């Protein structure tokens, strides 16, 4: 039980104020909260299952700079997609083609790959030796922390006009895409 609570505390605190909380708010403006919660939970589980399963060796398997660039490009794509003023028919086609749950899940997987919470779960799994409790603590902490963003996004969606919500969510995606590309470029430049 010590591994569960230690992992829960570390991951929950690391996730507070993280980009994925804001991304959940953006997704809540586009999709139903149930779809966002399901996609978010599935993505969180996949990311932390990989982290715990691979343990302390994961950092040598996935180059963090590559994942950061991929995540930044994905965020830019979602930002542009969100800001487009689609007609209702185009929106239905786009949603049915990709599916909200899969879209949210894949965004979480790419966005969290190489993130501090994933590395925290890896470190805890490597040092605690109780992989099941570490996985459970990491997943529950992430779902709880990111659900706060889901509640805030759902609230904003109900109280802001759709055009403002679209601009807010699109801006959030674009902001994190640009920040991710600048950060990755800076790391390459400084290397």
Backbone as JSON Lines, residues from 0, in Angstrom:
{"i":0,"aa":"X","n":[0.82,-1.2,0.0],"ca":[0.0,0.0,0.0],"c":[0.86,1.26,0.0]}
{"i":1,"aa":"X","n":[2.07,1.15,0.55],"ca":[2.97,2.3,0.56],"c":[3.31,2.75,-0.87]}
{"i":2,"aa":"X","n":[3.51,1.78,-1.77],"ca":[3.83,2.1,-3.16],"c":[2.67,2.84,-3.82]}
{"i":3,"aa":"X","n":[1.43,2.42,-3.51],"ca":[0.25,3.08,-4.07],"c":[0.19,4.54,-3.63]}
{"i":4,"aa":"X","n":[0.26,4.79,-2.32],"ca":[0.09,6.16,-1.8],"c":[1.26,7.06,-2.19]}
{"i":5,"aa":"X","n":[2.47,6.51,-2.2],"ca":[3.63,7.32,-2.59],"c":[3.52,7.72,-4.06]}
{"i":6,"aa":"X","n":[3.16,6.77,-4.9],"ca":[3.01,7.06,-6.33],"c":[1.86,8.02,-6.57]}
{"i":7,"aa":"X","n":[0.73,7.78,-5.9],"ca":[-0.43,8.66,-6.05],"c":[-0.05,10.1,-5.72]}
{"i":8,"aa":"X","n":[0.62,10.3,-4.59],"ca":[0.98,11.66,-4.17],"c":[1.93,12.32,-5.15]}
{"i":9,"aa":"X","n":[2.95,11.6,-5.58],"ca":[3.95,12.17,-6.49],"c":[3.31,12.52,-7.83]}
{"i":10,"aa":"X","n":[2.55,11.61,-8.41],"ca":[1.95,11.84,-9.73],"c":[0.87,12.91,-9.66]}
{"i":11,"aa":"X","n":[0.04,12.9,-8.63],"ca":[-1.02,13.91,-8.5],"c":[-0.41,15.31,-8.42]}
{"i":12,"aa":"X","n":[0.58,15.48,-7.58],"ca":[1.22,16.79,-7.44],"c":[1.94,17.2,-8.73]}
{"i":13,"aa":"X","n":[2.56,16.25,-9.4],"ca":[3.25,16.57,-10.65],"c":[2.27,16.96,-11.75]}
{"i":14,"aa":"X","n":[1.06,16.45,-11.71],"ca":[0.08,16.72,-12.76],"c":[-0.66,18.04,-12.57]}
{"i":15,"aa":"X","n":[-0.66,18.56,-11.36],"ca":[-1.39,19.8,-11.1],"c":[-0.8,20.94,-11.95]}
{"i":16,"aa":"X","n":[-1.67,21.59,-12.72],"ca":[-1.24,22.69,-13.56],"c":[-0.54,22.25,-14.84]}
{"i":17,"aa":"X","n":[-0.53,20.95,-15.12],"ca":[0.13,20.44,-16.32],"c":[-0.72,20.71,-17.55]}
{"i":18,"aa":"X","n":[-0.1,20.61,-18.72],"ca":[-0.79,20.91,-19.97],"c":[-2.0,20.01,-20.21]}
{"i":19,"aa":"X","n":[-1.95,18.78,-19.72],"ca":[-3.08,17.88,-20.02],"c":[-4.34,18.3,-19.28]}
{"i":20,"aa":"X","n":[-4.22,18.97,-18.15],"ca":[-5.42,19.49,-17.5],"c":[-6.07,20.53,-18.4]}
{"i":21,"aa":"X","n":[-5.27,21.38,-19.02],"ca":[-5.83,22.39,-19.94],"c":[-6.34,21.74,-21.22]}
{"i":22,"aa":"X","n":[-5.68,20.69,-21.68],"ca":[-6.14,20.0,-22.87],"c":[-7.5,19.34,-22.65]}
{"i":23,"aa":"X","n":[-7.7,18.81,-21.45],"ca":[-8.99,18.23,-21.11],"c":[-10.07,19.3,-21.19]}
{"i":24,"aa":"X","n":[-9.75,20.51,-20.72],"ca":[-10.71,21.6,-20.82],"c":[-11.06,21.87,-22.29]}
{"i":25,"aa":"X","n":[-10.05,21.84,-23.14],"ca":[-10.28,22.09,-24.56],"c":[-11.14,20.97,-25.18]}
{"i":26,"aa":"X","n":[-10.85,19.73,-24.83],"ca":[-11.64,18.62,-25.36],"c":[-13.08,18.68,-24.84]}
{"i":27,"aa":"X","n":[-13.27,19.14,-23.62],"ca":[-14.62,19.25,-23.06],"c":[-15.46,20.25,-23.84]}
{"i":28,"aa":"X","n":[-14.8,21.2,-24.51],"ca":[-15.53,22.16,-25.34],"c":[-15.98,21.54,-26.66]}
{"i":29,"aa":"X","n":[-15.34,20.47,-27.06],"ca":[-15.6,19.87,-28.37],"c":[-16.44,18.6,-28.27]}
{"i":30,"aa":"X","n":[-16.25,17.82,-27.21],"ca":[-16.92,16.53,-27.08],"c":[-17.7,16.45,-25.77]}
{"i":31,"aa":"X","n":[-18.55,15.43,-25.66],"ca":[-19.29,15.2,-24.42],"c":[-18.31,14.78,-23.33]}
{"i":32,"aa":"X","n":[-18.6,15.14,-22.09],"ca":[-17.67,14.87,-20.99],"c":[-17.42,13.38,-20.8]}
{"i":33,"aa":"X","n":[-18.44,12.54,-21.06],"ca":[-18.28,11.1,-20.9],"c":[-17.24,10.56,-21.89]}
{"i":34,"aa":"X","n":[-17.27,11.09,-23.13],"ca":[-16.31,10.66,-24.15],"c":[-14.9,11.1,-23.77]}
{"i":35,"aa":"X","n":[-14.78,12.3,-23.25],"ca":[-13.47,12.82,-22.84],"c":[-12.93,12.0,-21.68]}
{"i":36,"aa":"X","n":[-13.77,11.71,-20.7],"ca":[-13.34,10.92,-19.54],"c":[-12.88,9.53,-19.96]}
{"i":37,"aa":"X","n":[-13.62,8.89,-20.86],"ca":[-13.25,7.54,-21.3],"c":[-11.93,7.57,-22.09]}
{"i":38,"aa":"X","n":[-11.8,8.49,-23.03],"ca":[-10.56,8.6,-23.81],"c":[-9.38,8.97,-22.94]}
{"i":39,"aa":"X","n":[-9.6,9.9,-22.02],"ca":[-8.55,10.35,-21.11],"c":[-8.07,9.18,-20.24]}
{"i":40,"aa":"X","n":[-9.01,8.44,-19.67],"ca":[-8.65,7.32,-18.79],"c":[-7.9,6.23,-19.56]}
{"i":41,"aa":"X","n":[-8.37,5.92,-20.77],"ca":[-7.69,4.9,-21.58],"c":[-6.27,5.36,-21.93]}
{"i":42,"aa":"X","n":[-6.12,6.61,-22.34],"ca":[-4.79,7.13,-22.67],"c":[-3.87,7.14,-21.46]}
{"i":43,"aa":"X","n":[-4.38,7.56,-20.33],"ca":[-3.59,7.59,-19.1],"c":[-3.14,6.17,-18.74]}
{"i":44,"aa":"X","n":[-4.05,5.21,-18.85],"ca":[-3.7,3.83,-18.51],"c":[-2.59,3.31,-19.43]}
{"i":45,"aa":"X","n":[-2.73,3.56,-20.73],"ca":[-1.72,3.07,-21.68],"c":[-0.35,3.68,-21.36]}
{"i":46,"aa":"X","n":[-0.32,4.99,-21.16],"ca":[0.96,5.67,-20.91],"c":[1.62,5.15,-19.64]}
{"i":47,"aa":"X","n":[0.85,5.02,-18.58],"ca":[1.45,4.59,-17.32],"c":[1.71,3.09,-17.26]}
{"i":48,"aa":"X","n":[0.94,2.32,-18.0],"ca":[1.25,0.89,-18.1],"c":[2.59,0.71,-18.81]}
{"i":49,"aa":"X","n":[2.81,1.49,-19.86],"ca":[4.11,1.44,-20.54],"c":[5.22,1.88,-19.6]}
{"i":50,"aa":"X","n":[4.98,2.95,-18.88],"ca":[6.01,3.47,-17.98],"c":[6.38,2.46,-16.91]}
{"i":51,"aa":"X","n":[5.37,1.88,-16.3],"ca":[5.63,0.93,-15.23],"c":[6.22,-0.36,-15.8]}
{"i":52,"aa":"X","n":[5.7,-0.82,-16.94],"ca":[6.19,-2.06,-17.53],"c":[7.64,-1.96,-17.97]}
{"i":53,"aa":"X","n":[7.98,-0.85,-18.53],"ca":[9.35,-0.68,-19.02],"c":[10.28,-0.28,-17.87]}
{"i":54,"aa":"X","n":[9.72,0.37,-16.87],"ca":[10.51,0.75,-15.69],"c":[11.59,1.75,-16.0]}
{"i":55,"aa":"X","n":[12.71,1.56,-15.39],"ca":[13.79,2.54,-15.51],"c":[14.5,2.52,-16.86]}
{"i":56,"aa":"X","n":[14.14,1.58,-17.75],"ca":[14.8,1.5,-19.06],"c":[14.06,2.24,-20.17]}
{"i":57,"aa":"X","n":[12.9,2.79,-19.9],"ca":[12.08,3.42,-20.95],"c":[12.76,4.63,-21.57]}
{"i":58,"aa":"X","n":[13.54,5.34,-20.79],"ca":[14.16,6.55,-21.35],"c":[15.12,6.24,-22.49]}
{"i":59,"aa":"X","n":[15.65,5.03,-22.55],"ca":[16.54,4.67,-23.65],"c":[15.79,4.16,-24.88]}
{"i":60,"aa":"X","n":[14.49,3.85,-24.72],"ca":[13.7,3.34,-25.83],"c":[13.02,4.44,-26.65]}
{"i":61,"aa":"X","n":[12.62,5.51,-25.99],"ca":[11.9,6.6,-26.67],"c":[12.64,7.9,-26.42]}
{"i":62,"aa":"X","n":[13.1,8.51,-27.48],"ca":[13.81,9.78,-27.37],"c":[12.8,10.86,-26.94]}
{"i":63,"aa":"X","n":[12.99,11.47,-25.78],"ca":[12.04,12.49,-25.31],"c":[11.88,13.66,-26.28]}
{"i":64,"aa":"X","n":[12.92,14.03,-27.0],"ca":[12.81,15.15,-27.95],"c":[11.9,14.79,-29.11]}
{"i":65,"aa":"X","n":[11.97,13.55,-29.58],"ca":[11.1,13.11,-30.67],"c":[9.65,13.15,-30.2]}
{"i":66,"aa":"X","n":[9.38,12.63,-29.01],"ca":[8.01,12.64,-28.49],"c":[7.51,14.07,-28.28]}
{"i":67,"aa":"X","n":[8.39,14.97,-27.85],"ca":[7.98,16.36,-27.64],"c":[7.59,17.02,-28.96]}
{"i":68,"aa":"X","n":[8.35,16.77,-30.01],"ca":[8.03,17.33,-31.32],"c":[6.72,16.75,-31.85]}
{"i":69,"aa":"X","n":[6.55,15.42,-31.73],"ca":[5.3,14.8,-32.18],"c":[4.1,15.36,-31.42]}
{"i":70,"aa":"X","n":[4.23,15.5,-30.11],"ca":[3.14,16.05,-29.31],"c":[2.84,17.49,-29.72]}
{"i":71,"aa":"X","n":[3.88,18.29,-29.94],"ca":[3.69,19.68,-30.34],"c":[2.96,19.77,-31.67]}
{"i":72,"aa":"X","n":[3.35,18.94,-32.63],"ca":[2.68,18.94,-33.94],"c":[1.23,18.49,-33.82]}
{"i":73,"aa":"X","n":[0.97,17.51,-32.96],"ca":[-0.39,17.06,-32.73],"c":[-1.23,18.18,-32.13]}
{"i":74,"aa":"X","n":[-0.67,18.9,-31.15],"ca":[-1.4,20.0,-30.53],"c":[-1.69,21.11,-31.54]}
{"i":75,"aa":"X","n":[-0.71,21.43,-32.39],"ca":[-0.93,22.44,-33.43],"c":[-2.05,21.99,-34.37]}
{"i":76,"aa":"X","n":[-2.03,20.73,-34.75],"ca":[-3.08,20.21,-35.62],"c":[-4.46,20.32,-35.0]}
{"i":77,"aa":"X","n":[-4.56,19.95,-33.72],"ca":[-5.85,20.07,-33.04],"c":[-6.27,21.53,-32.88]}
{"i":78,"aa":"X","n":[-5.3,22.41,-32.66],"ca":[-5.61,23.83,-32.55],"c":[-6.2,24.37,-33.84]}
{"i":79,"aa":"X","n":[-5.58,24.05,-34.95],"ca":[-6.08,24.5,-36.26],"c":[-7.44,23.88,-36.54]}
{"i":80,"aa":"X","n":[-7.57,22.6,-36.25],"ca":[-8.85,21.91,-36.47],"c":[-9.96,22.55,-35.63]}
{"i":81,"aa":"X","n":[-9.65,22.89,-34.37],"ca":[-10.64,23.48,-33.48],"c":[-11.03,24.88,-33.94]}
{"i":82,"aa":"X","n":[-10.07,25.65,-34.44],"ca":[-10.36,27.03,-34.84],"c":[-11.1,27.14,-36.17]}
{"i":83,"aa":"X","n":[-11.05,26.09,-36.98],"ca":[-11.79,26.12,-38.24],"c":[-13.27,26.3,-37.95]}
{"i":84,"aa":"X","n":[-13.92,27.08,-38.76],"ca":[-15.35,27.3,-38.58],"c":[-16.11,26.32,-39.46]}
{"i":85,"aa":"X","n":[-16.19,25.07,-39.01],"ca":[-16.83,24.02,-39.8],"c":[-18.34,24.17,-39.78]}
{"i":86,"aa":"X","n":[-18.96,23.7,-40.83],"ca":[-20.41,23.59,-40.8],"c":[-20.75,22.38,-39.95]}
{"i":87,"aa":"X","n":[-22.0,22.26,-39.59],"ca":[-22.43,21.14,-38.74],"c":[-22.19,19.8,-39.43]}
{"i":88,"aa":"X","n":[-22.42,19.73,-40.74],"ca":[-22.22,18.48,-41.47],"c":[-20.75,18.07,-41.48]}
{"i":89,"aa":"X","n":[-19.85,19.05,-41.71],"ca":[-18.42,18.74,-41.7],"c":[-17.98,18.28,-40.32]}
{"i":90,"aa":"X","n":[-18.53,18.88,-39.29],"ca":[-18.19,18.51,-37.93],"c":[-18.6,17.06,-37.64]}
{"i":91,"aa":"X","n":[-19.8,16.68,-38.11],"ca":[-20.26,15.31,-37.9],"c":[-19.34,14.32,-38.62]}
{"i":92,"aa":"X","n":[-18.94,14.64,-39.86],"ca":[-18.05,13.76,-40.6],"c":[-16.71,13.61,-39.9]}
{"i":93,"aa":"X","n":[-16.13,14.72,-39.44],"ca":[-14.83,14.67,-38.77],"c":[-14.92,13.87,-37.48]}
{"i":94,"aa":"X","n":[-16.0,14.07,-36.74],"ca":[-16.14,13.36,-35.47],"c":[-16.34,11.87,-35.7]}
{"i":95,"aa":"X","n":[-17.16,11.5,-36.69],"ca":[-17.42,10.08,-36.89],"c":[-16.22,9.37,-37.5]}
{"i":96,"aa":"X","n":[-15.41,10.09,-38.27],"ca":[-14.26,9.48,-38.91],"c":[-13.21,9.09,-37.87]}
{"i":97,"aa":"X","n":[-12.92,9.96,-36.94],"ca":[-11.86,9.7,-35.97],"c":[-12.4,9.23,-34.63]}
{"i":98,"aa":"X","n":[-13.56,9.66,-34.25],"ca":[-14.15,9.29,-32.98],"c":[-13.55,10.06,-31.82]}
{"i":99,"aa":"X","n":[-14.4,10.66,-31.0],"ca":[-13.92,11.47,-29.89],"c":[-13.07,10.7,-28.88]}
{"i":100,"aa":"X","n":[-13.48,9.49,-28.54],"ca":[-12.75,8.72,-27.53],"c":[-11.34,8.4,-28.03]}
{"i":101,"aa":"X","n":[-11.23,7.94,-29.27],"ca":[-9.93,7.61,-29.83],"c":[-9.06,8.87,-29.99]}
{"i":102,"aa":"X","n":[-9.66,9.96,-30.38],"ca":[-8.93,11.23,-30.52],"c":[-8.33,11.66,-29.19]}
{"i":103,"aa":"X","n":[-9.14,11.65,-28.15],"ca":[-8.67,12.05,-26.81],"c":[-7.61,11.07,-26.32]}
{"i":104,"aa":"X","n":[-7.85,9.78,-26.49],"ca":[-6.91,8.77,-26.03],"c":[-5.54,8.94,-26.69]}
{"i":105,"aa":"X","n":[-5.52,9.06,-28.02],"ca":[-4.25,9.2,-28.73],"c":[-3.53,10.49,-28.35]}
{"i":106,"aa":"X","n":[-4.28,11.55,-28.15],"ca":[-3.67,12.81,-27.73],"c":[-3.01,12.65,-26.37]}
{"i":107,"aa":"X","n":[-3.67,11.97,-25.47],"ca":[-3.08,11.72,-24.15],"c":[-1.83,10.86,-24.26]}
{"i":108,"aa":"X","n":[-1.88,9.83,-25.08],"ca":[-0.72,8.95,-25.2],"c":[0.48,9.73,-25.72]}
{"i":109,"aa":"X","n":[0.28,10.48,-26.8],"ca":[1.4,11.24,-27.37],"c":[1.81,12.39,-26.45]}
{"i":110,"aa":"X","n":[0.83,13.08,-25.87],"ca":[1.12,14.23,-25.02],"c":[1.81,13.88,-23.72]}
{"i":111,"aa":"X","n":[1.54,12.71,-23.18],"ca":[2.11,12.32,-21.9],"c":[3.39,11.49,-22.05]}
{"i":112,"aa":"X","n":[3.68,11.01,-23.26],"ca":[4.89,10.23,-23.47],"c":[6.1,11.09,-23.14]}
{"i":113,"aa":"X","n":[6.9,10.65,-22.21],"ca":[8.09,11.4,-21.82],"c":[7.8,12.53,-20.84]}
{"i":114,"aa":"X","n":[6.57,12.63,-20.35],"ca":[6.21,13.68,-19.4],"c":[6.72,13.33,-18.01]}
{"i":115,"aa":"X","n":[6.74,14.33,-17.14],"ca":[7.27,14.12,-15.79],"c":[6.49,13.08,-15.02]}
{"i":116,"aa":"X","n":[5.17,12.98,-15.25],"ca":[4.39,11.97,-14.53],"c":[4.75,10.56,-14.99]}
{"i":117,"aa":"X","n":[5.05,10.41,-16.27],"ca":[5.47,9.1,-16.76],"c":[6.82,8.71,-16.16]}
{"i":118,"aa":"X","n":[7.75,9.65,-16.14],"ca":[9.05,9.36,-15.54],"c":[8.94,9.11,-14.04]}
{"i":119,"aa":"X","n":[8.01,9.8,-13.39],"ca":[7.79,9.55,-11.96],"c":[7.29,8.12,-11.74]}
{"i":120,"aa":"X","n":[6.35,7.69,-12.58],"ca":[5.85,6.32,-12.46],"c":[6.95,5.3,-12.75]}
{"i":121,"aa":"X","n":[7.8,5.6,-13.74],"ca":[8.92,4.69,-14.04],"c":[9.85,4.58,-12.84]}
{"i":122,"aa":"X","n":[10.19,5.72,-12.27],"ca":[11.1,5.73,-11.13],"c":[10.5,4.99,-9.94]}
{"i":123,"aa":"X","n":[9.23,5.21,-9.69],"ca":[8.58,4.54,-8.56],"c":[8.54,3.03,-8.8]}
{"i":124,"aa":"X","n":[8.25,2.62,-10.03],"ca":[8.22,1.18,-10.34],"c":[9.59,0.56,-10.19]}
{"i":125,"aa":"X","n":[10.62,1.31,-10.58],"ca":[11.98,0.78,-10.5],"c":[12.45,0.67,-9.05]}
{"i":126,"aa":"X","n":[12.02,1.58,-8.19],"ca":[12.51,1.58,-6.82],"c":[11.6,0.84,-5.84]}
{"i":127,"aa":"X","n":[10.29,0.81,-6.1],"ca":[9.35,0.22,-5.15],"c":[9.19,-1.3,-5.33]}
{"i":128,"aa":"X","n":[9.3,-1.76,-6.56],"ca":[9.14,-3.19,-6.8],"c":[7.72,-3.7,-6.67]}
{"i":129,"aa":"X","n":[6.74,-2.82,-6.61],"ca":[5.34,-3.23,-6.51],"c":[4.6,-2.63,-7.71]}
{"i":130,"aa":"X","n":[4.83,-3.2,-8.9],"ca":[4.36,-2.58,-10.13],"c":[2.85,-2.36,-10.17]}
{"i":131,"aa":"X","n":[2.08,-3.28,-9.63],"ca":[0.61,-3.14,-9.67],"c":[0.15,-1.94,-8.84]}
{"i":132,"aa":"X","n":[0.71,-1.77,-7.66],"ca":[0.33,-0.64,-6.81],"c":[0.81,0.69,-7.41]}
{"i":133,"aa":"X","n":[1.99,0.67,-8.03],"ca":[2.51,1.87,-8.68],"c":[1.6,2.25,-9.85]}
{"i":134,"aa":"X","n":[1.23,1.29,-10.66],"ca":[0.35,1.56,-11.8],"c":[-1.0,2.1,-11.33]}
{"i":135,"aa":"X","n":[-1.58,1.45,-10.35],"ca":[-2.88,1.88,-9.83],"c":[-2.79,3.3,-9.25]}
{"i":136,"aa":"X","n":[-1.76,3.59,-8.48],"ca":[-1.59,4.92,-7.9],"c":[-1.4,5.98,-8.97]}
{"i":137,"aa":"X","n":[-0.59,5.69,-9.99],"ca":[-0.33,6.66,-11.06],"c":[-1.58,6.94,-11.87]}
{"i":138,"aa":"X","n":[-2.3,5.89,-12.25],"ca":[-3.5,6.07,-13.08],"c":[-4.58,6.82,-12.31]}
{"i":139,"aa":"X","n":[-4.83,6.44,-11.07],"ca":[-5.87,7.13,-10.29],"c":[-5.51,8.58,-10.03]}
{"i":140,"aa":"X","n":[-4.24,8.86,-9.77],"ca":[-3.82,10.25,-9.54],"c":[-4.02,11.09,-10.79]}
{"i":141,"aa":"X","n":[-3.64,10.56,-11.95],"ca":[-3.81,11.29,-13.21],"c":[-5.28,11.51,-13.53]}
{"i":142,"aa":"X","n":[-6.1,10.47,-13.38],"ca":[-7.53,10.61,-13.69],"c":[-8.16,11.65,-12.77]}
{"i":143,"aa":"X","n":[-7.83,11.63,-11.5],"ca":[-8.39,12.61,-10.57],"c":[-7.93,14.03,-10.93]}
{"i":144,"aa":"X","n":[-6.64,14.22,-11.15],"ca":[-6.12,15.55,-11.46],"c":[-6.71,16.08,-12.77]}
{"i":145,"aa":"X","n":[-6.76,15.24,-13.8],"ca":[-7.26,15.69,-15.09],"c":[-8.77,15.8,-15.12]}
{"i":146,"aa":"X","n":[-9.46,15.11,-14.23],"ca":[-10.91,15.27,-14.12],"c":[-11.27,16.67,-13.63]}
{"i":147,"aa":"X","n":[-10.37,17.28,-12.87],"ca":[-10.6,18.66,-12.46],"c":[-10.65,19.58,-13.68]}
{"i":148,"aa":"X","n":[-9.79,19.33,-14.64],"ca":[-9.81,20.08,-15.89],"c":[-11.08,19.8,-16.68]}
{"i":149,"aa":"X","n":[-11.56,18.56,-16.64],"ca":[-12.79,18.19,-17.33],"c":[-13.99,18.93,-16.74]}
{"i":150,"aa":"X","n":[-14.05,19.0,-15.42],"ca":[-15.14,19.73,-14.76],"c":[-15.09,21.21,-15.14]}
{"i":151,"aa":"X","n":[-13.9,21.8,-15.11],"ca":[-13.76,23.21,-15.47],"c":[-14.14,23.45,-16.93]}
{"i":152,"aa":"X","n":[-13.71,22.56,-17.83],"ca":[-14.05,22.71,-19.24],"c":[-15.53,22.56,-19.5]}
{"i":153,"aa":"X","n":[-16.18,21.62,-18.83],"ca":[-17.62,21.43,-18.98],"c":[-18.37,22.65,-18.47]}
{"i":154,"aa":"X","n":[-17.91,23.21,-17.36],"ca":[-18.53,24.42,-16.81],"c":[-18.4,25.59,-17.78]}
{"i":155,"aa":"X","n":[-17.19,25.79,-18.31],"ca":[-16.97,26.89,-19.25],"c":[-17.81,26.71,-20.51]}
{"i":156,"aa":"X","n":[-17.94,25.48,-20.98],"ca":[-18.72,25.22,-22.19],"c":[-20.17,25.65,-21.99]}
{"i":157,"aa":"X","n":[-20.68,25.46,-20.8],"ca":[-22.08,25.81,-20.53],"c":[-22.28,27.3,-20.34]}
{"i":158,"aa":"X","n":[-21.21,28.04,-20.02],"ca":[-21.36,29.46,-19.7],"c":[-20.72,30.41,-20.69]}
{"i":159,"aa":"X","n":[-20.04,29.88,-21.69],"ca":[-19.45,30.73,-22.72],"c":[-20.11,30.43,-24.06]}
{"i":160,"aa":"X","n":[-20.26,31.44,-24.89],"ca":[-20.81,31.18,-26.23],"c":[-19.88,30.22,-26.99]}
{"i":161,"aa":"X","n":[-20.44,29.41,-27.89],"ca":[-19.64,28.43,-28.63],"c":[-18.44,29.03,-29.36]}
{"i":162,"aa":"X","n":[-18.61,30.22,-29.91],"ca":[-17.48,30.82,-30.65],"c":[-16.32,31.15,-29.7]}
{"i":163,"aa":"X","n":[-16.62,31.65,-28.52],"ca":[-15.55,31.94,-27.55],"c":[-14.91,30.67,-27.03]}
{"i":164,"aa":"X","n":[-15.71,29.66,-26.82],"ca":[-15.18,28.38,-26.34],"c":[-14.27,27.77,-27.4]}
{"i":165,"aa":"X","n":[-14.67,27.88,-28.68],"ca":[-13.85,27.36,-29.76],"c":[-12.51,28.09,-29.81]}
{"i":166,"aa":"X","n":[-12.54,29.42,-29.67],"ca":[-11.29,30.19,-29.68],"c":[-10.43,29.86,-28.47]}
{"i":167,"aa":"X","n":[-11.05,29.7,-27.31],"ca":[-10.3,29.37,-26.09],"c":[-9.64,28.0,-26.24]}
{"i":168,"aa":"X","n":[-10.41,26.99,-26.66],"ca":[-9.83,25.64,-26.77],"c":[-8.8,25.58,-27.89]}
{"i":169,"aa":"X","n":[-9.08,26.21,-29.02],"ca":[-8.1,26.24,-30.11],"c":[-6.82,26.94,-29.69]}
{"i":170,"aa":"X","n":[-6.97,28.03,-28.94],"ca":[-5.8,28.76,-28.45],"c":[-4.95,27.93,-27.5]}
{"i":171,"aa":"X","n":[-5.61,27.14,-26.66],"ca":[-4.87,26.27,-25.73],"c":[-4.04,25.25,-26.5]}
{"i":172,"aa":"X","n":[-4.65,24.62,-27.51],"ca":[-3.91,23.65,-28.32],"c":[-2.73,24.31,-29.03]}
{"i":173,"aa":"X","n":[-2.98,25.46,-29.67],"ca":[-1.91,26.16,-30.4],"c":[-0.79,26.59,-29.46]}
{"i":174,"aa":"X","n":[-1.16,27.09,-28.29],"ca":[-0.16,27.54,-27.31],"c":[0.79,26.4,-26.95]}
{"i":175,"aa":"X","n":[0.22,25.24,-26.61],"ca":[1.08,24.12,-26.22],"c":[1.86,23.54,-27.39]}
{"i":176,"aa":"X","n":[1.29,23.63,-28.58],"ca":[2.04,23.19,-29.76],"c":[3.25,24.07,-30.01]}
{"i":177,"aa":"X","n":[3.07,25.37,-29.93],"ca":[4.18,26.32,-30.15],"c":[5.22,26.19,-29.05]}
{"i":178,"aa":"X","n":[4.76,26.11,-27.8],"ca":[5.7,25.97,-26.68],"c":[6.5,24.68,-26.82]}
{"i":179,"aa":"X","n":[5.84,23.6,-27.22],"ca":[6.54,22.33,-27.38],"c":[7.59,22.39,-28.47]}
{"i":180,"aa":"X","n":[7.27,23.01,-29.6],"ca":[8.25,23.14,-30.69],"c":[9.41,24.04,-30.29]}
{"i":181,"aa":"X","n":[9.12,25.14,-29.61],"ca":[10.18,26.04,-29.16],"c":[11.09,25.33,-28.16]}
{"i":182,"aa":"X","n":[10.49,24.61,-27.23],"ca":[11.28,23.89,-26.21],"c":[12.16,22.83,-26.86]}
{"i":183,"aa":"X","n":[11.6,22.06,-27.79],"ca":[12.38,21.02,-28.47],"c":[13.5,21.65,-29.29]}
{"i":184,"aa":"X","n":[13.2,22.74,-29.98],"ca":[14.22,23.44,-30.76],"c":[15.32,24.0,-29.88]}
{"i":185,"aa":"X","n":[14.95,24.54,-28.74],"ca":[15.93,25.08,-27.79],"c":[16.86,23.99,-27.28]}
{"i":186,"aa":"X","n":[16.29,22.82,-26.96],"ca":[17.11,21.71,-26.48],"c":[18.08,21.23,-27.55]}
{"i":187,"aa":"X","n":[17.64,21.19,-28.8],"ca":[18.52,20.79,-29.89],"c":[19.61,21.83,-30.1]}
{"i":188,"aa":"X","n":[19.25,23.11,-30.02],"ca":[20.2,24.19,-30.18],"c":[21.27,24.18,-29.09]}
{"i":189,"aa":"X","n":[20.85,23.9,-27.87],"ca":[21.77,23.91,-26.72],"c":[22.61,22.64,-26.63]}
{"i":190,"aa":"X","n":[22.22,21.6,-27.34],"ca":[22.94,20.32,-27.24],"c":[24.28,20.35,-27.95]}
